[in-house]
Amino acid sequence: MNKRSAIIGVGSFLPEKIITNHDLSQLVDTTHDWIVSRTGIHQRHVAGDHEKTSDLALAACKKALKSSGRGVDDLDFIICATTTPDQIFPSTSTRLQGLLGMSKGFAFDIQAVCGGFIYALAVANNFITTGQAQRGIVVGAETMSRLLDWNDRSTAILFGDGAGAVVLEARDGAGSLADFGILKTFLHSDGQLNDILQMTEGPGSGTCFGTMIMKGQDVFRHAVEKLGGAIEEMLSDTGLTADDIDWFVPHQANERIIDALVKRFDFPSHKVIKTVSLHANTSAASIPLALDAAVMDGRIKKGDLVLLDALGAGLTWGSALVRWG
Ligand code: UT7
């Protein structure tokens, strides 16, 4: 008998305010057509002045809990993947713990930027499969708009805000790929590539903030190569083929990156979940936002085999294979 972490609930939240490409073209020297042709992005949601990362995360967690049929008292942990915490400390997860009224268990943040949700899922899976916890929430929540230089057209067009959460619960499995829940995860990072996407400063280097800078073409090239490598790794380790995957849910950064992966592995386009046109890149929130969209509209169903794949600054990247339900 093997322990598995089943995903028993999912929920997400997007702030009401939308900034379209046309709106952006009033701020910087860009056009709707350029943004769509290079990224596939049409619009992004942006947090209002009153909205913090924890507000977005709280709304997503409440929806995920509701869909799971479990209550706050059933939870053993909250792991929040975020690069945009409300404060440097305490963690956004402990803030969430307080806001949810959860009086037991533990909570901490994970910072792996756009790779954060896969990292958090892998860590949560370890707590559950080793028997240290029965049930918990993994939430990816970001207010990336707060990190942007809105005068920099090379980055301002790419990001958006949002949150998505899943509830995980221990379940017995046979140890085979027919089990429900998280079947396998792989994590990677390469610190030699810190400088291709980074904030220029932070609290440990003198200034609390800094500016986001990116070597866009380098990130693009590494994303295609490393995300492809992670899919290859998952397929060869499990003995599966791309045909066996019911849904491919990649990190939503750039539609051209997703399309390059789809082409390489010959995923049929109707099996690929894309939300990038409406959400832009919401960093650690992008995968759970896409999952929730596809569960809500009835595409992802109980028993489906779902492949998740993400890459972020660091670089960090990884994949997860999940049998839904
Ligand atoms: O989770 C990871 C997060 N980051 C990413 O995924 C980013 C990965 N990289 C990319 O998505 C792409 O590199 C970008 C979308 C950022 C840029 O697309 P690109 O096709 O690599 O364009 P480029 O940087 O090579 O720029 C081409 C041209 C340049 O003009 P010149 O030098 O050819 O005259 C840029 O100055 O496009 C210009 N440009 C723009 N033009 C209109 C750059 N940004 C813009 C813009 N609007 N927003």
mmCIF file of C-alpha atoms and ligand atoms in Angstrom, residues 28-31 34-35 38-39 114 153-154 157-159 197 214-220 223 251 253-254 256-257 281 311-313, ligand 1:
data_model
loop_
_atom_site.group_PDB
_atom_site.id
_atom_site.type_symbol
_atom_site.label_atom_id
_atom_site.label_comp_id
_atom_site.label_asym_id
_atom_site.label_seq_id
_atom_site.Cartn_x
_atom_site.Cartn_y
_atom_site.Cartn_z
ATOM 1 C CA VAL A 28 4.237 52.408 -23.233
ATOM 2 C CA ASP A 29 5.324 52.189 -26.838
ATOM 3 C CA THR A 30 3.576 48.950 -27.773
ATOM 4 C CA THR A 31 0.569 47.660 -29.677
ATOM 5 C CA TRP A 34 2.705 43.102 -31.177
ATOM 6 C CA ILE A 35 1.791 41.686 -27.768
ATOM 7 C CA ARG A 38 4.809 37.626 -29.530
ATOM 8 C CA THR A 39 3.019 36.308 -26.427
ATOM 9 C CA CYS A 114 6.955 30.964 -11.659
ATOM 10 C CA ARG A 153 7.554 47.555 -22.351
ATOM 11 C CA SER A 154 9.665 44.398 -22.353
ATOM 12 C CA ILE A 157 3.166 43.492 -20.979
ATOM 13 C CA LEU A 158 3.817 40.005 -19.641
ATOM 14 C CA PHE A 159 2.469 39.703 -16.112
ATOM 15 C CA LEU A 197 15.365 37.160 -14.958
ATOM 16 C CA MET A 214 14.892 40.214 -17.972
ATOM 17 C CA LYS A 215 16.878 38.908 -20.907
ATOM 18 C CA GLY A 216 13.696 37.897 -22.679
ATOM 19 C CA GLN A 217 15.174 35.843 -25.495
ATOM 20 C CA ASP A 218 17.409 33.874 -23.092
ATOM 21 C CA VAL A 219 14.457 33.119 -20.831
ATOM 22 C CA PHE A 220 12.426 32.059 -23.851
ATOM 23 C CA ALA A 223 12.023 27.796 -21.102
ATOM 24 C CA HIS A 251 2.868 27.404 -16.859
ATOM 25 C CA ALA A 253 3.953 32.674 -19.622
ATOM 26 C CA ASN A 254 3.925 32.935 -23.391
ATOM 27 C CA ARG A 256 4.699 30.609 -28.191
ATOM 28 C CA ILE A 257 6.547 28.690 -25.444
ATOM 29 C CA ASN A 281 1.768 35.334 -16.622
ATOM 30 C CA LEU A 311 9.656 27.291 -15.181
ATOM 31 C CA GLY A 312 10.563 30.479 -13.388
ATOM 32 C CA ALA A 313 13.391 32.799 -12.425
HETATM 33 O O1 UT7 B 1 8.078 32.598 -16.380
HETATM 34 C C1 UT7 B 1 9.100 33.112 -17.179
HETATM 35 C C2 UT7 B 1 8.765 34.557 -17.440
HETATM 36 N N1 UT7 B 1 9.318 35.161 -18.607
HETATM 37 C C3 UT7 B 1 9.087 34.731 -19.878
HETATM 38 O O2 UT7 B 1 8.470 33.753 -20.166
HETATM 39 C C4 UT7 B 1 9.620 35.624 -20.985
HETATM 40 C C5 UT7 B 1 10.222 34.831 -22.119
HETATM 41 N N2 UT7 B 1 10.498 35.700 -23.231
HETATM 42 C C6 UT7 B 1 9.534 36.179 -24.049
HETATM 43 O O3 UT7 B 1 8.362 35.854 -23.856
HETATM 44 C C7 UT7 B 1 9.908 37.032 -25.210
HETATM 45 O O4 UT7 B 1 11.331 37.112 -25.287
HETATM 46 C C8 UT7 B 1 9.324 38.473 -25.121
HETATM 47 C C9 UT7 B 1 7.815 38.415 -25.331
HETATM 48 C C10 UT7 B 1 9.640 39.114 -23.792
HETATM 49 C C11 UT7 B 1 9.906 39.345 -26.229
HETATM 50 O O5 UT7 B 1 9.640 38.748 -27.479
HETATM 51 P P1 UT7 B 1 10.809 38.568 -28.541
HETATM 52 O O6 UT7 B 1 10.183 37.998 -29.743
HETATM 53 O O7 UT7 B 1 11.921 37.800 -27.882
HETATM 54 O O8 UT7 B 1 11.228 40.059 -28.837
HETATM 55 P P2 UT7 B 1 12.653 40.755 -28.673
HETATM 56 O O9 UT7 B 1 13.000 40.954 -27.260
HETATM 57 O O10 UT7 B 1 13.634 40.053 -29.574
HETATM 58 O O11 UT7 B 1 12.374 42.163 -29.319
HETATM 59 C C12 UT7 B 1 12.083 42.322 -30.715
HETATM 60 C C13 UT7 B 1 11.781 43.774 -30.972
HETATM 61 C C14 UT7 B 1 12.847 44.736 -30.427
HETATM 62 O O12 UT7 B 1 12.942 45.811 -31.308
HETATM 63 P P3 UT7 B 1 14.147 45.912 -32.362
HETATM 64 O O13 UT7 B 1 15.399 45.871 -31.538
HETATM 65 O O14 UT7 B 1 13.989 44.685 -33.227
HETATM 66 O O15 UT7 B 1 13.894 47.180 -33.058
HETATM 67 C C15 UT7 B 1 12.230 45.205 -29.117
HETATM 68 O O16 UT7 B 1 12.703 46.481 -28.738
HETATM 69 O O17 UT7 B 1 10.550 44.138 -30.339
HETATM 70 C C16 UT7 B 1 10.770 45.280 -29.500
HETATM 71 N N3 UT7 B 1 9.878 45.163 -28.346
HETATM 72 C C17 UT7 B 1 8.619 45.591 -28.388
HETATM 73 N N4 UT7 B 1 7.893 46.185 -29.360
HETATM 74 C C18 UT7 B 1 6.614 46.497 -29.081
HETATM 75 C C19 UT7 B 1 10.140 44.622 -27.123
HETATM 76 N N5 UT7 B 1 9.031 44.697 -26.359
HETATM 77 C C20 UT7 B 1 8.074 45.299 -27.125
HETATM 78 C C21 UT7 B 1 6.736 45.652 -26.886
HETATM 79 N N6 UT7 B 1 6.051 46.239 -27.889
HETATM 80 N N7 UT7 B 1 6.115 45.405 -25.708
#
